Short mmCIF file of C-alpha atoms in Angstrom, two decimals:
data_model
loop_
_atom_site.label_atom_id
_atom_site.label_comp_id
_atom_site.label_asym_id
_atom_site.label_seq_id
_atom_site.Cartn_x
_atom_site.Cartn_y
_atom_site.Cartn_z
CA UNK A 1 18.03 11.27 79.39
CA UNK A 2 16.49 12.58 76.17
CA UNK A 3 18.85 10.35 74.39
CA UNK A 4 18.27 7.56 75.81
CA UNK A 5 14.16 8.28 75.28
CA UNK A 6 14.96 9.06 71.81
CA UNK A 7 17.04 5.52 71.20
CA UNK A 8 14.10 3.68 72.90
CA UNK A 9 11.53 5.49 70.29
CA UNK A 10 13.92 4.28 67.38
CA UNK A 11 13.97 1.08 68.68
CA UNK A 12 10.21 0.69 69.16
CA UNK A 13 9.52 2.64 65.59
CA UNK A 14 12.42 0.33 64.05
CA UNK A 15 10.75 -3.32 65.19
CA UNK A 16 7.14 -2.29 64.10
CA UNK A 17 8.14 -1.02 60.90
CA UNK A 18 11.27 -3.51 59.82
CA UNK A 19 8.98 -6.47 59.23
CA UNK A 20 6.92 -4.49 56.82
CA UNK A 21 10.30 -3.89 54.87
CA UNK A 22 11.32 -7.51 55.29
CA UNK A 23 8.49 -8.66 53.65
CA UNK A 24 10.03 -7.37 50.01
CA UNK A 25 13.34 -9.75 49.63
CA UNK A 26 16.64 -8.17 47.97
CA UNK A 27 18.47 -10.05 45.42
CA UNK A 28 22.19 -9.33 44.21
CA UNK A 29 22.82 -8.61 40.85
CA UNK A 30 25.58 -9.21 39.09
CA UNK A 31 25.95 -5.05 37.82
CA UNK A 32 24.08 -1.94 38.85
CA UNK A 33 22.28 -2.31 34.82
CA UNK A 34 20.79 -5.52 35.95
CA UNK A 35 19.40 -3.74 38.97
CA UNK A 36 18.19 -1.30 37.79
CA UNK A 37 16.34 -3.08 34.90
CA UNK A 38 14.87 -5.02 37.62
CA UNK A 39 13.50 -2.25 39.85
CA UNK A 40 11.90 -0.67 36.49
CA UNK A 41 10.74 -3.83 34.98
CA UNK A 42 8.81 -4.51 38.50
CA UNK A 43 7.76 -0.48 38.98
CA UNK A 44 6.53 -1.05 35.27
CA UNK A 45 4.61 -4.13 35.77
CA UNK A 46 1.58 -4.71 37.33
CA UNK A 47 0.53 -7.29 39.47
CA UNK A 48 -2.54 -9.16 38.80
CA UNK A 49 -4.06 -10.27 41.75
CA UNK A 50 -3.83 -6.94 43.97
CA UNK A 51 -5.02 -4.94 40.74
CA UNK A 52 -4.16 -1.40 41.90
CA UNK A 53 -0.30 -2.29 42.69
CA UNK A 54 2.90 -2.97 40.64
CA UNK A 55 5.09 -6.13 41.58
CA UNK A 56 7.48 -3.95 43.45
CA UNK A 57 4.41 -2.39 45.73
CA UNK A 58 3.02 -5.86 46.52
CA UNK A 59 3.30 -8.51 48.74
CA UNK A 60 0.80 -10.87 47.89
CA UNK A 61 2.29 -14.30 46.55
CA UNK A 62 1.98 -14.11 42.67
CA UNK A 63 3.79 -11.10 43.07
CA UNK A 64 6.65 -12.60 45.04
CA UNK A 65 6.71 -15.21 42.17
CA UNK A 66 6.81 -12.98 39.42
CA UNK A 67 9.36 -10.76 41.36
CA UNK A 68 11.80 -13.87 41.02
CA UNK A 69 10.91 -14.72 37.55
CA UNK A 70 11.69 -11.03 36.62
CA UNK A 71 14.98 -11.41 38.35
CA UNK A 72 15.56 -14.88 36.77
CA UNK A 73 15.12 -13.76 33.51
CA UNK A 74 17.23 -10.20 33.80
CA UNK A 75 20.05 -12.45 35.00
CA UNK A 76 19.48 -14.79 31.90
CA UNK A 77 20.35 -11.93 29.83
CA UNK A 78 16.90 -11.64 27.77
CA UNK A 79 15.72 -7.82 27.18
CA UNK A 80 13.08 -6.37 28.52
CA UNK A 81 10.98 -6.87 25.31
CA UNK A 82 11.51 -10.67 25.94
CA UNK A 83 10.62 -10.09 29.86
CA UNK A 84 7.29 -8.13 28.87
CA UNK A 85 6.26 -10.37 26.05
CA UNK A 86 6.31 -13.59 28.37
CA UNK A 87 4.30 -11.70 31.25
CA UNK A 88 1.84 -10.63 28.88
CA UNK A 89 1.82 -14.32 27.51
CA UNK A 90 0.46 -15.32 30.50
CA UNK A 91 -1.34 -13.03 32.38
CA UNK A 92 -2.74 -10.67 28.85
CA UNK A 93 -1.89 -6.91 28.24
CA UNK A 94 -3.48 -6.56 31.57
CA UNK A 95 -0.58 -6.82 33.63
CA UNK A 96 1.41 -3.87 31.71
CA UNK A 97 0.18 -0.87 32.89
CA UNK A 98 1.37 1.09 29.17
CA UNK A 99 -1.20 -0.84 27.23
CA UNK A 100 -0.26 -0.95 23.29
CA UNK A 101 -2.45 0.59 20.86
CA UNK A 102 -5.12 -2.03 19.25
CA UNK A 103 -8.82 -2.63 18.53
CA UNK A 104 -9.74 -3.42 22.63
CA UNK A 105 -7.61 -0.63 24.02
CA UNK A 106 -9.08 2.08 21.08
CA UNK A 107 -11.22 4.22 23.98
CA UNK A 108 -8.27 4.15 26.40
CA UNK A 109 -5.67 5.70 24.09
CA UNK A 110 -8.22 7.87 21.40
CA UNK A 111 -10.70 9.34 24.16
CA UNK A 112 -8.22 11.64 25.73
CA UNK A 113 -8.03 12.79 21.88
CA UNK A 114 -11.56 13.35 21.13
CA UNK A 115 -12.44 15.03 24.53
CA UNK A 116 -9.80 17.52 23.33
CA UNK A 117 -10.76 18.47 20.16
CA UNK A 118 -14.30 18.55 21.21
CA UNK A 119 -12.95 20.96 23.94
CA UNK A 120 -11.28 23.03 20.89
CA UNK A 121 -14.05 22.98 19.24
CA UNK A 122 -16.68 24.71 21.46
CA UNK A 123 -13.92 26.70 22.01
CA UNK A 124 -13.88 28.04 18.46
CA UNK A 125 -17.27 28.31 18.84
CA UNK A 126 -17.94 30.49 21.56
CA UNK A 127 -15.24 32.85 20.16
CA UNK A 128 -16.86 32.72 16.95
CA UNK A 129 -19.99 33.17 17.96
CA UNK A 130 -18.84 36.58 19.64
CA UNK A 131 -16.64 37.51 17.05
CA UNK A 132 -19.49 37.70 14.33
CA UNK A 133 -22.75 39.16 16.59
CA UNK A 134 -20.60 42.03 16.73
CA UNK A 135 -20.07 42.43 13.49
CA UNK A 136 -23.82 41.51 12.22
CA UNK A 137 -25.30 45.04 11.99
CA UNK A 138 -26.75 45.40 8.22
CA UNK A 139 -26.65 48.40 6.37
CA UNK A 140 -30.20 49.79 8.32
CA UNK A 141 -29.16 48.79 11.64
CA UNK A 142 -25.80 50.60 11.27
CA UNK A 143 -27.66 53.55 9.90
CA UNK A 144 -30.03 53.58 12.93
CA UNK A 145 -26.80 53.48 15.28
CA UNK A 146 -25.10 56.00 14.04
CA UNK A 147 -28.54 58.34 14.13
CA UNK A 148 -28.52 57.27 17.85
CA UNK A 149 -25.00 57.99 18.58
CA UNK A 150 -26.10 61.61 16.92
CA UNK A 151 -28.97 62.05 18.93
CA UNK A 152 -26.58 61.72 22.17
CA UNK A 153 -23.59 63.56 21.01
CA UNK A 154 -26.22 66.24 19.94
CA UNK A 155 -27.53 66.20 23.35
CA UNK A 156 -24.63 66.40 25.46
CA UNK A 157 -23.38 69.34 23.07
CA UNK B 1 -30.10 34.48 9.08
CA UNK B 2 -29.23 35.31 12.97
CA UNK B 3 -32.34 33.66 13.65
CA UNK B 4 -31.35 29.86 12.28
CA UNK B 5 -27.84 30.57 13.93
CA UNK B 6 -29.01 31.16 17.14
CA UNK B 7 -30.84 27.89 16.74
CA UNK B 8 -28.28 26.05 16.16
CA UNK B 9 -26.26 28.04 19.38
CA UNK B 10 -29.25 26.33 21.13
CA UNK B 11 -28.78 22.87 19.91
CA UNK B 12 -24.69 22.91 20.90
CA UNK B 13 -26.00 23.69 24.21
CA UNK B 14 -27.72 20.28 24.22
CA UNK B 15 -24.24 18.72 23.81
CA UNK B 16 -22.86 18.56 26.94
CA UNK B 17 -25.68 17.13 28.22
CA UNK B 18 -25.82 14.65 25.49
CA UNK B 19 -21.95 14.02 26.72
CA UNK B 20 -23.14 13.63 29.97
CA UNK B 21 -25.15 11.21 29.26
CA UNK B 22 -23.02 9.31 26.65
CA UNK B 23 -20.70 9.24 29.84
CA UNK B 24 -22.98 8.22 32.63
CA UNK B 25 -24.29 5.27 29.88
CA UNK B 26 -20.55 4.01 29.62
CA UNK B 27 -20.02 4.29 32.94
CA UNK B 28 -22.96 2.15 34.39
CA UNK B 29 -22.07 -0.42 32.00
CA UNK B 30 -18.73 -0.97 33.72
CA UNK B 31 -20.58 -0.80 37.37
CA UNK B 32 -21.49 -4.68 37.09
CA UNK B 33 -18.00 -5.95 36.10
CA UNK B 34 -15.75 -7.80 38.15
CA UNK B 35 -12.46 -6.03 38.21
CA UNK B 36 -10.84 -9.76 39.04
CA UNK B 37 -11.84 -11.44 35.92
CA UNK B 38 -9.53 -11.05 33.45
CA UNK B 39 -9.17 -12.09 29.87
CA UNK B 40 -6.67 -15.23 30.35
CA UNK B 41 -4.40 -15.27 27.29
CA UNK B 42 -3.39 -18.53 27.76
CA UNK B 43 -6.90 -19.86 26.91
CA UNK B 44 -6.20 -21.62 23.05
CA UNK B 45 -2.54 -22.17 23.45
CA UNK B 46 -0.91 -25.31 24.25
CA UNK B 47 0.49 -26.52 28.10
CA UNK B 48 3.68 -25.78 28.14
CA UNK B 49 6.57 -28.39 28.84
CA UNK B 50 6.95 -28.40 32.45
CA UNK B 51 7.68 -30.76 35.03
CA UNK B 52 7.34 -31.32 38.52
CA UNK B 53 7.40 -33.59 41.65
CA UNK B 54 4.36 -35.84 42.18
CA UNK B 55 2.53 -34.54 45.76
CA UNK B 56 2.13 -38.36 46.67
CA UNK B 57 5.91 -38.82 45.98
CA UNK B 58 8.91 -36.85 45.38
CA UNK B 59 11.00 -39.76 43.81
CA UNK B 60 8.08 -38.76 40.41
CA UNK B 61 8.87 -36.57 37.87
CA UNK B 62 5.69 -35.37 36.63
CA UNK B 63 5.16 -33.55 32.95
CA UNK B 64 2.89 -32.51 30.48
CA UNK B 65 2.72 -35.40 28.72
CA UNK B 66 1.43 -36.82 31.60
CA UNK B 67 -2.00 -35.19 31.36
CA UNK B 68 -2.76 -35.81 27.63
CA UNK B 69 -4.88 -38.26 26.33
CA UNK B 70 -8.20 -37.43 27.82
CA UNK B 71 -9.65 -34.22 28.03
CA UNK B 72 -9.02 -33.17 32.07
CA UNK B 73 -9.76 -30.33 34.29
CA UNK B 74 -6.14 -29.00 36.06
CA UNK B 75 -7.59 -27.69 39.61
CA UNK B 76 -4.96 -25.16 41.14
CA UNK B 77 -5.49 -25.72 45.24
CA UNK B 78 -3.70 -25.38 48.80
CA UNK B 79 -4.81 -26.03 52.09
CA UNK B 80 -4.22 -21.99 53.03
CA UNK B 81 -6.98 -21.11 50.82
CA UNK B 82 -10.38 -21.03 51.65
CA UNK B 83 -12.55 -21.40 48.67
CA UNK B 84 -10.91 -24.70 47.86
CA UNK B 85 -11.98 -26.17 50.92
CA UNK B 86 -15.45 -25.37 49.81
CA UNK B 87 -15.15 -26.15 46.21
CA UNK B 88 -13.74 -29.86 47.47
CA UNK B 89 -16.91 -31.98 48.00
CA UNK B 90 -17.84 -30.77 44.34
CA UNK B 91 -14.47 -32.27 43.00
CA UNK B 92 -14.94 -35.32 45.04
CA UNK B 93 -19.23 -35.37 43.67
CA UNK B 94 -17.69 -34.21 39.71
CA UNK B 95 -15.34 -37.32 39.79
CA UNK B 96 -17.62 -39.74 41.68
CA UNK B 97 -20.67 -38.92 39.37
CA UNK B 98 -19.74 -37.69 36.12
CA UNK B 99 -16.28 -39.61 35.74
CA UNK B 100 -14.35 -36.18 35.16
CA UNK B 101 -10.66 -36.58 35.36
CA UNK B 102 -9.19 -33.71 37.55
CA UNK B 103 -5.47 -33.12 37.68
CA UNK B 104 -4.19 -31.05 40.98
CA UNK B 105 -1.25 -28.57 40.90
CA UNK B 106 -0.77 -28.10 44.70
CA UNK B 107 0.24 -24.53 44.92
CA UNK B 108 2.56 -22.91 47.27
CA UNK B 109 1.91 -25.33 49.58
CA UNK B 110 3.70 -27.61 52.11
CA UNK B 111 3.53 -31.21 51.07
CA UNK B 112 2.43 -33.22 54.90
CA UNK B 113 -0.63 -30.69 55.24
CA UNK B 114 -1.60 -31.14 51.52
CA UNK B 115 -1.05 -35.02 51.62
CA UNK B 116 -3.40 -35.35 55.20
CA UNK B 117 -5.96 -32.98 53.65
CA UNK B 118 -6.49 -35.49 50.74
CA UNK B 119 -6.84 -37.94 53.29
CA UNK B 120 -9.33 -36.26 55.53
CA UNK B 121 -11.11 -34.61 52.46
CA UNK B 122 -10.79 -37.56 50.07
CA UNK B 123 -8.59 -37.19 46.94
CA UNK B 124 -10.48 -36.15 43.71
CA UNK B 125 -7.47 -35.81 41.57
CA UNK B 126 -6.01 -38.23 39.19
CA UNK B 127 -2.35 -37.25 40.80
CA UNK B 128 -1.38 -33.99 42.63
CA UNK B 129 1.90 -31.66 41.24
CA UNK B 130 3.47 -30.60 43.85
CA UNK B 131 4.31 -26.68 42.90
CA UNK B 132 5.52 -25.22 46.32
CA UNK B 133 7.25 -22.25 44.69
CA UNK B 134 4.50 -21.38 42.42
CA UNK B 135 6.56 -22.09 39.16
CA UNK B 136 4.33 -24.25 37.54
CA UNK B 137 1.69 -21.33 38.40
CA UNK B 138 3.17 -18.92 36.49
CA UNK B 139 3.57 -21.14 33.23
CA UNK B 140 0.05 -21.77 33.45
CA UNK B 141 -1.03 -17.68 34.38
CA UNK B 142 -2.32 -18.82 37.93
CA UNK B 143 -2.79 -15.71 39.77
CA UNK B 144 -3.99 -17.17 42.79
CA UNK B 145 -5.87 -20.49 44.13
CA UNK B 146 -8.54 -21.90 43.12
CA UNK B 147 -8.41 -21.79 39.33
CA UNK B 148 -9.84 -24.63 37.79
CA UNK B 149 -8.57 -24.75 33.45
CA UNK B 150 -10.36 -26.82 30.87
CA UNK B 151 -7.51 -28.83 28.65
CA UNK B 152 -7.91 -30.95 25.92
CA UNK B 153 -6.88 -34.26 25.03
CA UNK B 154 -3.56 -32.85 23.14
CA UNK B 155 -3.12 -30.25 25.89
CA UNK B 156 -4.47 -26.80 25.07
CA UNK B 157 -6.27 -24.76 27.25
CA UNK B 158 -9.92 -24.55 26.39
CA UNK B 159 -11.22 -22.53 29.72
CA UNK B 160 -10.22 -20.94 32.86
CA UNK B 161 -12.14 -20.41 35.27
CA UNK B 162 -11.00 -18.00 38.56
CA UNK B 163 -12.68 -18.92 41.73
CA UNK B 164 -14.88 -21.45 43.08
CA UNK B 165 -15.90 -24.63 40.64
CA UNK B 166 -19.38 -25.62 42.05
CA UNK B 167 -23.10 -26.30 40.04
CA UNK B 168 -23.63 -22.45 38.69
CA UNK B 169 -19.61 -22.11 37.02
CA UNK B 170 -19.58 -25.87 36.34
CA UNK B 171 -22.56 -25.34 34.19
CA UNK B 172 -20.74 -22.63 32.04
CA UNK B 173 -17.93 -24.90 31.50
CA UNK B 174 -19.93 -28.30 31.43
CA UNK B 175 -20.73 -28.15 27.54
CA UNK B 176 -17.62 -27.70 26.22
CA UNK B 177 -16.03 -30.21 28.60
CA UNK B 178 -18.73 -32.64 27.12
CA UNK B 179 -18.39 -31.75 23.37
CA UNK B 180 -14.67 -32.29 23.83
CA UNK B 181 -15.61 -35.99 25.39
CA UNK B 182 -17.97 -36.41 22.96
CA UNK B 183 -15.00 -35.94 20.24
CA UNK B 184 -12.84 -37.91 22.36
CA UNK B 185 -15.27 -40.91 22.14
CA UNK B 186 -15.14 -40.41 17.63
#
């Protein structure tokens, strides 16, 4: 009886979930390479109408379209230099989601930086700034402290 | 001595507020910006070679070659998408009143429904490429209907404009079209 309950779930899990799968189509390729240049060409780029996704993730058309050109061009035998270059010939440095380093994308790659050696920086300071108020006492002052620490060991005699 | 350097311990204290606000300034200039309007690349670069069926009728092989000579407007549409039902009357009013030569690339679409919307809607473009599997789209950076792209007489792309074409973005791209006519016409 439990089965039977439990194949009925699976069936009624399995038809509101499969056309969600469906909706990503699988192509053959020729070798496992070619595959799996595929899946990490699409995982790598993004797509540019649903902004927070990568062409695998989404199923809005332009990534369907791009999907096949990806494929297309894998199965053409042009590298994955080629494949990026005529994305980004199109659709700008937008759709890679590893920007390269130049003038527009300066903040994006140097900020990271700078917050860190600022963060260093105060760092140094602070210990610094410890390190020598400690150590600040002039000739009088240390005399005075030492006549105190007298005083108490005197005392306690 | 230990006077001026706690003065200056005082004035690093001011720094993460002045970070703060560096921060909060950089920030609030990126709260107005549309996330969907992105640089096209395309924009300066020539059309490539394509070619595709004519909407009206498969038997014609359209091409680039067929939009040179005038400087044209290439208007990427499909009857599943909204905004270029409401962007139409405007193509019909740009070519009826202003003499602007629109091209269509019917996108992802299914040719009887595109055909009978031209009929019901009227047909503002010059001919329609019929682009059902978006390739066309992708040599030309479409990332989704409407775009509307600004070429030149020889082909390059002058503007692009994502979205709806009506008075307000037709005024942005109304003086170069015009200084590009107005060349033309030398």
């Amino acid at each position: 009886m439990s089965r039977i309950l439990a194949t009925l779930l699976f069936c009624l899990f399995y038809s509101v979930s499969s056309p969600v799968v469906a909706a990503i189509e699988t192509y053959q390729f020729a070798s496992p390479e070619l595959a799996e240049r595929f899946t990490d060409l699409t995982l790598e780029l993004r797509c540019p109408k649903c902004q927070n996704q990568n062409l695998a993730d989404s199923d809005s058309i332009i990534a369907k379209d791009l999907r096949r050109q990806v494929k297309i061009m894998v199965d053409d035998g042009q590298s994955d230099e080629q494949i990026r270059a005529f994305m980004v010939q199109r659709y700008g440095d937008f759709i890679l989601y590893n920007p390269p380093f130049k003038a527009q994308t300066l903040v994006l790659w140097l900020a990271p930086l700078v917050l860190l050696i600022i963060g260093a920086l105060v760092l140094v300071f602070i210990r610094r700034g410890k390190g020598t108020a400690a150590a600040t006492l002039d000739d009088q002052e240390r005399a005075e402290l030492d006549s105190l620490i007298k005083q108490q060991q005197d005392q306690n005699k | 001595m230990s006077e001026q350097k706690n003065r200056w311990l005082r004035l690093l204290l001011l720094l993460p507020m002045l970070m703060a606000f560096g921060l909060g300034v950089f920030l609030y200039a990126g709260l107005g910006k549309d996330p969907t309007k992105l640089e096209s690349s395309l924009v300066g670069q020539k059309l490539t070679d394509f070619t595709g069926e004519s909407l009206a009728d498969p038997t014609r092989i359209l091409g680039r070659d067929d939009i040179l000579g005038t400087p044209s407007l290439i208007n990427v549409w499909a009857t599943w998408c909204p905004t270029c039902k409401a962007e139409h009357a405007f193509l019909n009013a740009l070519v009826a009143q202003e003499g602007v030569r629109i091209i269509g690339v019917n996108y992802h679409d299914q040719r009887e429904p595109a055909k009978q919307w031209l009929a019901e809607l009227g047909d503002p473009y010059a001919f329609s490429i019929y682009d059902p599997q978006g390739r066309l789209g992708i040599e030309l950076g479409v990332v989704g209907a409407p775009e509307t792209y600004l070429v030149d007489a020889n082909g390059f792309i002058i503007d692009k404009l994502t979205g709806e074409l009506n008075e307000r973005t037709w005024a942005d791209m109304k003086p170069q079209y015009e200084s590009l006519m107005a060349q033309q016409a030398q």
